[in-house]
Amino acid sequence: MTARFVLFALAAFPLVSARSSFLQQTGTSTWVIGNDIWNITQGPIYGTKLYYQDKDAIGEAAGHYVGADGENNLVWKSASIVNEGDNFIDVGFVSDQGDFHWVIYDDLAGSYQYFVNRALGDVSILRSLFRLDPGRFPNGRTYLKDEPLPSFQAIKDATKVQDETFETANGTYITKYDWSNYVRERDFNGVYGPSTGSWYIHPSTDYFSGDHLKQTLTVHRESSTGDAVQLNVVQDTSHFQTQVTTTQPDGKIWGPWLWYLNDGSASDAASKYQEELSKWPYPWVNDTAYHSRGSVTGSLKLSDGRVAAGAAVFLGDSDIKAPLAQGVNYYYTTHTDASGKFSFASVRTGQYGLYAWSNGGKISDVYTNYTKSGVEVKDDLDLSTLIWSVPSNKRIFQIGNFDKRTTGFVNNGPYQHGLAAASPANFTFTVGTSTSADWYYASSNLGTWDIVFNTPALEKQNARLIVSLAGYSQSTSLTISSNDVVLGSLNKNNVTTDAAAYRSGTVSGEWHQFEYVIGNLKEGKNVISFTVDRYVLWRGFLWDAIALEWA
């Protein structure tokens, strides 16, 4: 007898439908859902007893649940079939904050899932997740990592040094943040073993908060129990940026995404990902606004005549604010092609703002952003050619590419805890001899980094120093000077903090840019200095780029 029929024998209520996919209530706040391939028992909070391949895939682990902002896990009050077709049912679980849906096809190993907001209010994080049998799912896979999860014993033997971060006897670190990645660069994430795999596949990312630089957690080993954790964080304005909350509108939908089960094959999951891309937007979603979509096309040209090739383009909130902090509506990301053209397909209709910035490459010298408000998407919108204003001042030197990341610097990527401490305390960069590849991704330790350069002639009285940061974690402090004259300081009083530097983020946190007028350059040798005069372990400044130009 299969596990499904054992569960049927325990049922206290009749089946809603005789088809393969089913919802069965077994108590006042207990339900069983699934099909002939799998089924799970859902309680008021946790989904347990996940039967697949005739075995329980959860075992002693916590199971499946949904939560907002920490361990504020949702409590399910009722469940019903809210929509169905010839070969699927849509089961909605109702809580005070919103409804979580499982769309179960008769022949699918897994289920589509989505969440509809009712009363979440102001939140920074919304997630669903599976905590699964660690013996059956020993490995984790993201587009950046595919390897065994750290062992539970190794975590227990290590010393906790900060939030979910443990130092082993040999000085290495174990942390769930090493498994983070950028949400719009993902294909599929999951945990797997020799015979079973459990995966999250997102064919669209329009319901994720933020822009290209949005990053969050994926999979890890639960440090308190050893569970294999498969995370699905769909709203995050906290982990790798300045923490903000956003007020969620009634009826907002996160998803649908696919939770997919297989025999542990990553190549099969990759094929399934490609298949889901071709199906999206899903026709079975019973929501008129979901199906109301248009497109946006256009091109970007710099005011100096160049095409904005390879620029990052973001379609976000219509009220202009930092793209990374946006998390109320739906968001779309792309890059311009070699001729500066961009396009967005299947955009939900509504009001948007358009944002663009350099992503390096041919326009790596551009440090300004492009913004345009009042972009109304109804059907197919052609914005034609948009002119992006850029300064034309003569550049004296530049270190790094303006792309809001630590691209090209020493220790830039991948995610790894504690790398900021490996940067030198004192360092000299000589323009004309040193290259950007010599610069370090982070300044953290007490000391001074000097940029030494020559100006054969003073072409203008003043110069402009552009300091672009890819992130900042307090309470490190940095003083900037030109030929021993202080230009200003960067610290917790004038730079908002993010957690990237101490949570394994070596590429970006929250972007900041500052400009300083320099009036004391001289013919011959000049020195611009960056002095860290307040130190906090693993905190500091992530560098994007530094440029000096005549003002």
XYZ file of C-alpha atoms in Angstrom:
551
model
C 0.000 0.000 0.000
C 1.405 3.421 -0.905
C 1.841 6.215 1.621
C -1.031 8.115 0.061
C -3.551 5.348 0.709
C -2.325 4.914 4.283
C -3.145 8.567 4.809
C -6.560 8.093 3.246
C -7.309 5.334 5.748
C -6.730 7.803 8.605
C -8.931 10.489 7.122
C -11.887 11.778 9.080
C -13.529 13.590 6.155
C -14.291 12.560 2.573
C -12.222 13.635 -0.414
C -13.253 16.817 -2.176
C -12.464 15.309 -5.568
C -11.839 11.806 -6.911
C -9.136 13.017 -9.320
C -5.417 12.332 -8.780
C -4.729 15.782 -7.283
C -6.600 16.196 -4.018
C -7.345 18.124 -0.848
C -8.452 16.105 2.167
C -9.294 17.499 5.583
C -8.259 15.167 8.416
C -9.022 17.349 11.460
C -10.197 20.795 12.442
C -6.850 22.308 11.383
C -5.133 19.487 9.519
C -5.239 18.748 5.815
C -3.535 16.455 3.318
C -2.807 17.690 -0.222
C -1.014 16.105 -3.155
C -1.515 13.644 -6.003
C -0.486 10.085 -6.860
C 3.196 11.138 -6.851
C 3.506 13.020 -3.537
C 1.469 14.308 -0.612
C 2.044 16.445 2.458
C 0.142 16.839 5.730
C -0.494 20.514 6.497
C -1.133 21.573 10.087
C -1.992 25.050 11.371
C 1.634 26.187 10.749
C 3.867 23.362 9.538
C 3.531 21.010 6.595
C 4.992 17.620 7.569
C 5.017 13.994 6.409
C 6.008 14.777 2.827
C 5.641 11.416 1.120
C 7.550 11.068 -2.133
C 9.113 7.933 -3.563
C 7.197 6.037 -0.816
C 9.231 7.686 1.955
C 8.824 10.700 4.218
C 11.169 13.427 2.958
C 10.814 15.576 6.092
C 11.253 13.095 8.910
C 12.225 14.865 12.155
C 12.795 18.213 10.404
C 10.404 21.147 10.822
C 8.762 20.860 7.390
C 7.123 23.523 5.220
C 5.943 26.903 6.490
C 5.437 30.554 5.529
C 6.566 33.558 7.541
C 7.165 37.291 7.525
C 9.930 39.232 9.313
C 11.677 36.569 11.349
C 9.757 33.729 12.919
C 6.333 35.353 12.569
C 4.972 32.250 10.913
C 1.497 32.303 9.418
C -1.299 30.247 10.986
C -3.715 28.544 8.594
C -7.388 28.816 9.562
C -8.993 26.998 6.638
C -8.296 25.421 3.248
C -10.383 24.919 0.124
C -10.147 24.367 -3.612
C -10.498 27.873 -5.040
C -9.924 27.034 -8.710
C -9.591 23.922 -10.838
C -9.131 22.719 -14.384
C -9.238 19.413 -16.195
C -5.961 18.290 -14.638
C -5.228 20.564 -11.651
C -6.642 22.042 -8.468
C -5.686 25.303 -6.755
C -5.782 24.821 -2.987
C -5.830 28.026 -0.947
C -4.794 28.072 2.719
C -6.184 31.105 4.536
C -4.465 33.061 7.324
C -5.154 36.480 8.819
C -2.286 37.971 6.797
C -2.962 36.317 3.450
C -3.561 33.166 1.439
C -0.951 30.613 0.386
C -1.827 28.568 -2.685
C -0.708 25.146 -3.887
C -1.570 24.531 -7.556
C -1.396 20.755 -7.891
C -1.389 19.062 -11.274
C -2.359 15.411 -11.482
C 0.927 14.330 -13.036
C 3.411 16.836 -11.526
C 6.057 15.913 -8.967
C 5.680 19.064 -6.907
C 3.366 22.039 -6.987
C 3.116 25.607 -8.172
C 2.844 28.008 -5.239
C 1.928 31.653 -4.721
C 0.925 33.999 -1.914
C -1.835 36.632 -1.978
C -1.597 39.492 0.518
C -4.565 40.400 2.674
C -3.138 42.155 5.749
C 0.653 41.805 5.906
C 0.979 45.529 6.516
C 4.552 46.855 6.708
C 7.105 44.079 6.116
C 10.703 43.695 5.057
C 10.822 39.904 4.559
C 8.339 37.349 3.230
C 9.428 33.766 2.727
C 8.275 30.195 2.351
C 10.589 27.258 2.934
C 11.071 23.559 3.392
C 13.172 22.153 6.204
C 13.879 18.599 5.091
C 15.491 15.338 6.208
C 19.241 16.116 6.322
C 20.183 12.510 5.546
C 18.135 12.478 2.367
C 19.190 15.980 1.235
C 22.909 16.404 2.066
C 23.755 18.792 -0.816
C 22.808 22.313 -1.813
C 22.720 23.868 -5.265
C 22.488 27.474 -6.489
C 23.822 29.004 -9.700
C 26.977 29.875 -7.744
C 27.472 26.802 -5.546
C 26.854 23.084 -5.913
C 28.366 21.129 -3.040
C 27.593 19.360 0.249
C 25.994 21.494 2.918
C 28.159 21.972 6.016
C 27.698 19.089 8.435
C 25.654 19.617 11.582
C 28.514 18.204 13.642
C 30.920 20.767 12.201
C 28.574 23.569 13.276
C 28.194 22.114 16.783
C 31.982 21.827 17.110
C 32.530 25.434 15.971
C 32.281 28.695 17.920
C 29.495 31.135 17.086
C 31.051 34.519 16.281
C 28.023 36.435 15.001
C 24.603 36.014 13.395
C 24.485 32.434 12.009
C 28.273 32.450 11.558
C 30.594 29.919 13.196
C 34.388 29.717 13.365
C 35.934 26.256 13.140
C 39.072 25.079 14.938
C 41.171 25.677 11.807
C 40.052 29.303 11.480
C 37.573 28.857 8.623
C 33.932 29.907 8.848
C 30.568 28.263 8.352
C 27.661 30.585 7.583
C 24.394 30.400 5.702
C 25.240 33.733 4.048
C 27.915 32.048 1.906
C 24.990 30.475 0.003
C 23.357 33.814 -0.891
C 23.038 35.106 -4.447
C 21.430 37.730 -6.679
C 17.760 36.927 -7.191
C 17.554 38.015 -10.831
C 20.539 35.936 -11.882
C 19.099 32.673 -10.538
C 17.995 29.669 -12.485
C 16.997 27.229 -9.739
C 17.925 26.593 -6.106
C 17.512 23.430 -4.121
C 18.734 20.656 -1.870
C 19.327 17.134 -3.104
C 20.835 13.733 -2.462
C 21.591 10.525 -4.377
C 17.915 9.732 -5.016
C 15.847 12.856 -4.274
C 15.926 16.551 -5.118
C 13.704 19.420 -3.989
C 13.961 22.615 -6.046
C 12.523 26.126 -6.342
C 12.126 27.378 -9.903
C 11.162 31.016 -10.581
C 10.407 31.592 -14.288
C 9.733 35.253 -13.469
C 11.242 37.552 -10.874
C 8.781 40.442 -11.243
C 7.414 39.886 -7.723
C 10.856 40.131 -6.077
C 11.717 43.453 -4.459
C 14.564 45.693 -5.639
C 16.703 45.870 -8.752
C 19.628 43.984 -10.342
C 21.564 44.223 -7.069
C 18.906 42.507 -4.951
C 20.434 39.515 -3.164
C 19.163 37.206 -0.462
C 19.478 33.758 1.106
C 18.869 30.459 -0.664
C 19.769 27.118 0.992
C 21.725 26.177 4.111
C 22.118 23.858 7.084
C 19.909 24.848 10.019
C 22.382 25.532 12.818
C 20.113 24.511 15.730
C 18.708 21.238 14.360
C 20.737 20.178 11.337
C 17.749 20.337 8.966
C 18.458 20.792 5.261
C 16.894 24.190 4.518
C 15.434 25.143 1.143
C 14.610 28.844 1.386
C 12.296 30.835 -0.847
C 12.674 34.501 0.175
C 10.422 36.426 -2.217
C 10.451 39.784 -0.391
C 13.634 41.090 1.208
C 14.468 44.690 2.006
C 16.739 43.755 4.867
C 19.525 41.184 4.633
C 22.080 42.911 2.360
C 20.931 46.522 2.428
C 19.756 49.281 4.697
C 16.738 47.711 6.361
C 13.414 49.225 5.355
C 9.817 48.084 5.515
C 7.289 48.573 2.750
C 3.503 48.670 2.988
C 2.038 45.875 0.909
C -1.162 46.492 -1.067
C -4.167 44.242 -0.611
C -4.286 41.543 -3.266
C -0.614 41.667 -4.221
C 0.590 38.302 -5.523
C 4.056 36.857 -4.970
C 4.542 34.101 -7.524
C 3.628 31.690 -8.906
C 6.866 29.720 -8.698
C 7.369 25.982 -9.013
C 8.376 23.696 -6.180
C 9.718 20.666 -8.009
C 10.662 17.157 -6.869
C 12.885 14.719 -8.776
C 15.494 12.005 -8.343
C 18.230 14.455 -7.341
C 19.289 15.357 -10.884
C 20.386 18.987 -11.309
C 20.357 18.567 -15.093
C 16.699 17.506 -14.953
C 15.922 20.563 -12.791
C 17.723 22.729 -15.362
C 15.519 21.291 -18.118
C 12.446 21.943 -16.015
C 13.560 25.547 -15.527
C 13.744 26.045 -19.299
C 10.332 24.454 -19.695
C 8.802 26.822 -17.124
C 10.310 29.859 -18.857
C 8.341 28.926 -21.968
C 5.069 28.596 -19.986
C 5.167 31.925 -18.148
C 2.936 33.916 -17.635
C 0.871 30.983 -16.411
C -2.585 30.907 -18.043
C -4.279 29.187 -15.088
C -3.784 32.074 -12.610
C -7.270 33.227 -11.638
C -6.494 36.943 -11.357
C -7.382 39.578 -13.952
C -4.560 41.955 -13.007
C -1.989 39.167 -13.424
C -2.974 38.766 -17.086
C -3.101 42.506 -17.860
C 0.343 43.043 -19.373
C 2.158 45.134 -21.934
C 5.694 45.788 -23.122
C 8.229 48.616 -22.957
C 10.950 49.327 -25.517
C 13.374 52.169 -26.047
C 17.015 53.110 -26.331
C 19.459 55.097 -24.230
C 21.984 57.558 -25.619
C 24.512 59.538 -23.600
C 24.554 63.332 -23.927
C 28.144 63.127 -25.203
C 26.907 61.204 -28.272
C 27.789 57.655 -27.216
C 25.189 54.910 -27.100
C 24.627 53.580 -23.587
C 25.785 50.052 -24.367
C 25.412 47.436 -21.627
C 23.650 49.728 -19.163
C 21.546 48.271 -16.364
C 17.900 49.270 -16.859
C 15.258 48.963 -14.152
C 11.499 49.405 -14.399
C 10.369 50.225 -10.886
C 8.183 52.489 -8.762
C 6.911 55.664 -10.364
C 7.881 57.796 -7.352
C 11.637 58.137 -7.724
C 13.520 56.506 -4.869
C 16.470 54.156 -4.438
C 15.745 51.072 -6.572
C 17.184 48.632 -4.021
C 14.696 49.828 -1.396
C 11.643 49.386 -3.605
C 9.333 46.560 -2.597
C 5.680 47.523 -3.003
C 4.850 46.688 -6.601
C 6.300 44.607 -9.454
C 9.787 45.109 -10.910
C 11.617 44.350 -14.140
C 15.307 44.333 -14.981
C 17.301 44.142 -18.191
C 20.431 45.545 -19.889
C 20.823 47.571 -23.051
C 22.388 45.884 -26.066
C 25.431 47.122 -27.999
C 23.358 49.848 -29.645
C 21.739 51.047 -26.405
C 18.363 49.401 -27.021
C 16.337 47.767 -24.261
C 13.026 45.955 -23.976
C 10.736 44.562 -21.297
C 8.142 41.937 -22.173
C 5.049 40.824 -20.215
C 5.048 43.854 -17.907
C 2.061 44.222 -15.625
C 0.095 47.320 -16.626
C 0.490 50.340 -14.380
C 2.649 53.368 -13.584
C 6.435 52.933 -13.425
C 9.672 54.820 -13.156
C 12.587 53.989 -15.460
C 16.126 53.921 -14.049
C 19.484 53.225 -15.691
C 23.119 53.175 -14.637
C 26.448 51.963 -15.905
C 27.044 48.255 -15.668
C 30.686 48.674 -16.602
C 31.913 47.816 -20.091
C 31.993 50.596 -22.662
C 30.355 53.126 -20.344
C 32.302 52.233 -17.185
C 33.297 55.894 -16.809
C 29.700 57.065 -16.342
C 28.903 57.839 -12.724
C 25.518 59.535 -13.151
C 22.170 57.724 -13.204
C 19.286 58.102 -15.613
C 15.759 58.445 -14.215
C 12.394 58.964 -15.846
C 9.082 59.018 -13.972
C 5.542 58.659 -15.266
C 6.067 55.621 -17.500
C 2.561 54.272 -18.030
C 2.327 50.741 -19.331
C -0.995 49.875 -20.943
C -0.233 47.852 -24.045
C 2.990 48.188 -26.049
C 4.931 51.323 -25.126
C 7.819 52.646 -27.234
C 9.858 55.268 -25.391
C 12.022 55.936 -28.447
C 15.468 57.460 -27.713
C 16.116 58.743 -24.204
C 19.014 61.138 -23.589
C 21.107 60.412 -20.516
C 22.991 63.478 -19.249
C 26.643 62.803 -18.414
C 29.489 65.199 -17.499
C 32.128 65.891 -20.134
C 34.948 66.910 -17.792
C 38.424 65.613 -18.503
C 39.289 62.616 -16.366
C 42.595 62.692 -14.442
C 42.355 59.099 -13.259
C 39.830 56.385 -12.518
C 40.101 53.258 -10.371
C 37.498 50.576 -11.002
C 34.358 50.537 -13.121
C 31.251 52.461 -12.199
C 28.797 49.565 -11.921
C 27.790 49.697 -8.223
C 29.788 46.518 -7.588
C 33.325 45.722 -6.490
C 33.999 44.296 -9.937
C 37.648 43.623 -10.760
C 39.116 44.331 -7.330
C 41.118 41.919 -5.161
C 38.870 39.426 -3.299
C 35.821 40.454 -5.332
C 33.536 37.406 -5.031
C 32.349 34.857 -4.406
C 30.403 35.055 -1.142
C 32.812 34.380 1.714
C 32.757 35.470 5.309
C 35.530 37.615 6.774
C 37.346 38.683 3.598
C 37.242 42.368 4.554
C 39.756 41.600 7.295
C 42.180 40.327 4.628
C 42.524 43.765 3.029
C 45.745 45.599 3.914
C 45.825 48.297 6.559
C 48.178 50.462 4.484
C 48.332 50.489 0.712
C 49.721 52.693 -2.066
C 48.193 52.895 -5.539
C 50.340 54.712 -8.104
C 48.440 56.026 -11.114
C 50.185 54.951 -14.320
C 51.864 51.977 -12.636
C 49.141 50.296 -10.602
C 45.948 48.982 -12.200
C 42.405 48.589 -10.906
C 43.138 44.907 -10.362
C 45.563 45.939 -7.588
C 42.871 47.729 -5.558
C 41.091 45.738 -2.832
C 37.337 45.293 -2.742
C 37.015 46.514 0.870
C 38.667 48.914 3.315
C 38.332 47.710 6.869
C 41.541 47.755 8.902
C 43.024 50.835 10.601
C 45.473 52.503 8.234
C 45.805 54.650 5.105
C 45.387 53.919 1.415
C 47.147 56.493 -0.770
C 46.515 57.262 -4.431
C 49.669 58.863 -5.825
C 49.472 60.693 -9.173
C 51.172 63.445 -11.153
C 49.585 66.496 -12.732
C 52.078 67.963 -15.242
C 49.997 71.157 -15.432
C 47.051 72.593 -13.537
C 44.425 72.718 -16.261
C 41.807 74.197 -13.913
C 41.762 75.647 -10.433
C 39.558 72.911 -9.018
C 39.103 69.189 -9.490
C 36.190 66.926 -8.555
C 36.706 63.667 -6.678
C 33.956 61.063 -7.124
C 33.883 58.366 -4.458
C 31.465 55.550 -5.258
C 30.822 52.867 -2.652
C 29.291 49.476 -3.364
C 28.341 49.149 0.301
C 29.065 50.207 3.879
C 28.768 48.423 7.229
C 29.044 50.533 10.394
C 30.742 51.589 12.515
C 33.942 51.899 10.495
C 34.990 55.495 9.772
C 36.984 56.836 6.815
C 38.659 60.243 6.443
C 39.426 61.505 2.921
C 42.179 64.047 2.285
C 44.012 65.676 -0.590
C 47.682 66.525 -0.019
C 47.050 66.273 3.738
C 44.028 68.592 3.657
C 40.872 66.868 4.909
C 38.012 66.828 2.399
C 35.506 65.006 4.581
C 34.682 61.852 6.494
C 32.440 58.888 5.778
C 30.917 57.150 8.777
C 27.639 56.067 10.352
C 26.570 59.703 10.654
C 26.408 60.326 6.911
C 26.288 56.867 5.298
C 23.405 54.473 5.880
C 24.608 51.024 6.819
C 23.963 47.629 5.271
C 24.960 44.126 6.360
C 26.750 42.962 3.201
C 30.362 43.268 4.375
C 29.877 41.109 7.481
C 27.344 38.733 5.899
C 29.716 37.332 3.251
C 28.874 40.008 0.682
C 32.010 40.716 -1.334
C 30.330 42.255 -4.392
C 27.758 44.779 -3.245
C 25.535 46.027 -0.468
C 23.782 49.384 -0.796
C 25.293 51.860 -3.236
C 26.407 55.359 -2.175
C 28.189 58.125 -4.065
C 29.938 61.247 -2.791
C 31.662 64.155 -4.531
C 34.361 66.470 -3.166
C 35.800 69.638 -4.692
C 39.595 69.742 -4.473
C 41.310 73.107 -4.687
C 44.846 72.258 -3.585
C 46.260 70.155 -6.415
C 49.760 71.149 -7.500
C 52.007 70.540 -10.463
C 53.866 67.301 -10.009
C 53.166 64.742 -7.326
C 49.798 64.707 -5.532
C 48.329 62.290 -2.985
C 44.706 61.538 -2.184
C 44.403 59.516 1.009
C 41.686 57.329 2.521
C 42.343 56.725 6.211
C 40.332 54.237 8.255
C 40.381 55.760 11.732
C 37.657 53.682 13.357
C 37.647 49.917 13.038
C 35.029 47.209 13.581
C 35.902 43.623 12.681
C 34.494 42.491 9.282
C 32.767 45.845 8.756
C 33.951 48.532 6.420
C 33.636 50.098 2.977
C 32.986 48.156 -0.237
C 34.451 49.991 -3.243
C 32.726 50.603 -6.549
C 35.001 53.174 -8.207
C 37.029 56.334 -7.599
C 37.551 59.033 -10.192
C 39.193 62.445 -10.296
C 38.323 64.952 -13.013
C 38.840 68.627 -13.659
C 35.848 70.605 -12.411
